[in-house]
Amino acid sequence: MKKQYYLILFLVLLMVPIYWMLNMSFKPNSEILQQLTFYPHEFTLKNYQEILSSEFWRSGYINSISMALMNVTFVTITALPAAYAFSRWNFRGDKHLFFWFLTNRMAPPAAFMVPFFILYSNFNLIDTYWAVALAHCLFNLPLAIWILEGFMSGIPKEIDEMAFLDGHSFPSFVWNIFLPLITPGIAVTAFFTFMFSWVELLLARTLTNEAAQPITVTLTRSLGAGGWDWGVLAAAGVLAMVPGAIIVYLVRDLLATGFSMGRV
Amino acid sequence: MGIRVENLQKSYGTEEVLTGLDLDIPDGTFFSVVAPTGAGKTTLLRIMAGIESADGGTVYYDGRDMSTVAVQDRSVGMVYQEFVNYPSLTVRENLASPLEVSDKNYSRDEINQRVEETAKMLKIDHILNNLPEEVSGGEAQRTAISRALIKEPDYLFMDEPLANLDYKLREQLRSDFERLFSEQDTTVIYATPQAGDALAMSTHIGYLHEGKLIQDAPRDEIYFRPRSLPVAEYLGEPPMNLVTGTLVEDATERYFELRDGTRITAGSATGAFPALDAGHDYQIGFRPQDMVYLNGQDAAQAHGEDTVLNMDLAFVETVGSTSTLHLDYDGRELYALNAGPVHASPGAALSFSLDPEKLYIYDAESGDLIAAGNKIPSFTQK
């Protein structure tokens, strides 16, 4: 029993900042700045109204979602065949290549900031969804290949052979037999990929100006003439957590399976 | 015409698995490839089926070189030692899968009908709507076999399909195999380390040794005429007994003298074993069931022609009404079969009579069969 109390205590501690943000998002600035209140005394939805009615904020969300989805699409489409190759075939240097992919993930995004900026400037990609979605591939692709390879290696190679012996062509095997088996793996991969793309700030900020600016960047650029609008910022923060929460809720069963079977 | 394999070679790194293997499998046979674990049976089957490529050599189906034919375009089925089914599909969908992707364009009704029929044949019609993980090992393997059989392949490869099943299921499935394949005209290529399984089910048996098939022949022929020592020592449950003996010839008698001085008559009366040289060492083989156990009082009155062997008992294994006696002789383990229990404790000296017309004589150096006794069923050598 006692252990459970500790866990609950720990959970409460973890939830404090989130509660505080939620708390702030329903307060007017005057209350936030002037007194310490543990729940909104002057409850207001004005902060949310402002965000939902302002093009500035709304485009941030749309940009973020678009980029993250683009990134998830690129990464999944390219990581699936790559992971299949690593999992099923032996070729010269396969292990080194695999490890080298992973090392990309180890580098801090800042290391790639300048090269990306110069490169994308030359190709006129700055301030487009493509810029951020492609740049995030550098970090997400290795992770995705690594996770998917783990899932695929958990599926006996005999299944592939069996399918070919049964007369399945390669595409038919992949579609009818293989993909259904690694659905949890794809869900886990997509989840991590999406979340990275959703929260990443540095590259997104460097590679966008206004048109393609995602919500994380918007949050840091919302300093108005009257200083920081704390209530609106808090509301924006709450809304920024929503997509992640929705995704986790939708794929929670797949994630649970995935976390218990693959390489996560 | 069947499958013909010529000069097949395969190595993994420095380990040579197949070293110029030749093989002929006539159509409609149940051909067992027998060898101890790790001898390359699986590799041979995989190459013949087309899921692995050989380093050299050719596989022909009905005289057609299959080197460039993709596995999808071959009329083959495969059953693995592990129960390989599609985990995300129900048993019914598993069975339907090969028909659905077949280029014969089966209709829905035809597929359903075939699935039902095959499931009934292999007694899995009650689990058709379960997922493979929900059924027992025996049922999972039956599912895998059904899926391999449902498209009626010309050749069905089975790689130790009974190895992961418990005794009772093995027996059941084994008798099902015998029934199934005597009805169907599918050619079965069956890999197993179990000599007993192979002898029970096959029409033909090939013995794989050091990367080659050192003998392949109809079942009775390979059993009654094992051409070389490795085959003799492996095919049989328990295996053939082998002892070393020197041929002695004097004016009146011709006999093998064993290391402990025991004499085994060399069948001079019937004229067997003509091509032997006196003074040479030979490996003398005899089947465990040909060693007749003599109880104390019988020992004195053994048949005149028969040889009496005295050996120390290591231990007795009694299964039901048959006892397998494990014997210590000249540093080797020999076996004798006896109907009914044997009451003797380990270390006891036992006597057996042996009919000298049931001996196999092998060259001690080359290990080749030189002669076989007159009372062993004979085969015209091809």
XYZ file of C-alpha atoms in Angstrom, chain A residues 58-157:
100
model
C -4.295 29.431 -35.530
C -1.773 29.233 -38.349
C 0.836 28.110 -35.831
C -1.223 25.038 -34.984
C -2.062 24.261 -38.580
C 1.591 24.591 -39.570
C 2.729 22.382 -36.742
C 0.245 19.658 -37.521
C 0.989 19.804 -41.239
C 4.735 19.581 -40.742
C 4.501 16.821 -38.181
C 2.177 14.776 -40.384
C 4.384 15.342 -43.421
C 7.350 14.238 -41.411
C 5.583 11.138 -40.091
C 4.606 10.246 -43.658
C 8.127 10.640 -45.069
C 9.713 8.809 -42.193
C 7.306 5.879 -42.199
C 7.437 5.413 -45.942
C 11.220 5.421 -46.035
C 11.913 3.688 -42.733
C 9.738 0.650 -43.494
C 11.782 -0.621 -46.457
C 15.044 0.365 -44.782
C 14.150 -1.489 -41.597
C 13.039 -4.494 -43.649
C 16.393 -4.575 -45.403
C 18.332 -4.322 -42.139
C 16.173 -6.946 -40.510
C 16.085 -9.514 -43.316
C 19.200 -9.195 -45.412
C 22.890 -9.358 -44.770
C 24.987 -7.044 -46.848
C 28.464 -5.663 -46.598
C 28.678 -3.136 -43.784
C 25.061 -3.518 -42.726
C 25.838 -3.303 -39.018
C 28.086 -0.264 -39.455
C 25.513 1.496 -41.556
C 22.857 0.733 -38.994
C 24.966 2.193 -36.214
C 25.906 5.201 -38.283
C 22.214 5.944 -38.781
C 21.750 5.932 -35.039
C 24.652 8.291 -34.436
C 22.755 10.941 -36.414
C 20.161 10.819 -33.723
C 22.828 11.416 -31.093
C 23.956 14.739 -32.523
C 22.302 17.876 -31.131
C 20.005 19.617 -33.645
C 22.094 22.773 -33.213
C 25.010 21.043 -34.949
C 22.983 20.874 -38.136
C 21.370 24.293 -37.873
C 23.744 26.269 -40.064
C 24.226 23.666 -42.827
C 20.484 23.217 -43.074
C 19.908 26.950 -43.264
C 22.456 27.463 -46.049
C 21.339 24.405 -47.974
C 17.655 25.202 -47.807
C 18.284 28.850 -48.677
C 19.931 27.705 -51.884
C 16.949 25.554 -52.747
C 14.443 28.232 -51.733
C 12.934 25.963 -49.126
C 13.195 28.360 -46.194
C 9.858 29.132 -44.584
C 8.075 26.168 -46.176
C 6.657 23.012 -44.567
C 9.147 21.017 -46.585
C 12.088 22.644 -44.837
C 11.103 21.593 -41.344
C 9.562 18.256 -42.307
C 12.698 17.234 -44.218
C 15.085 18.522 -41.572
C 13.334 16.510 -38.876
C 13.822 13.366 -40.969
C 17.479 13.494 -40.052
C 16.581 12.772 -36.446
C 13.410 10.773 -36.855
C 14.483 8.451 -39.618
C 17.266 6.728 -37.633
C 14.996 6.343 -34.651
C 12.189 4.990 -36.833
C 14.468 2.511 -38.591
C 15.823 1.379 -35.278
C 12.411 0.859 -33.713
C 10.914 -0.818 -36.775
C 13.935 -3.064 -37.234
C 13.385 -4.303 -33.710
C 9.763 -5.128 -34.428
C 10.515 -6.772 -37.752
C 13.288 -8.897 -36.315
C 10.766 -10.165 -33.820
C 8.835 -11.718 -36.682
C 10.331 -15.010 -37.843
C 11.862 -14.954 -41.287
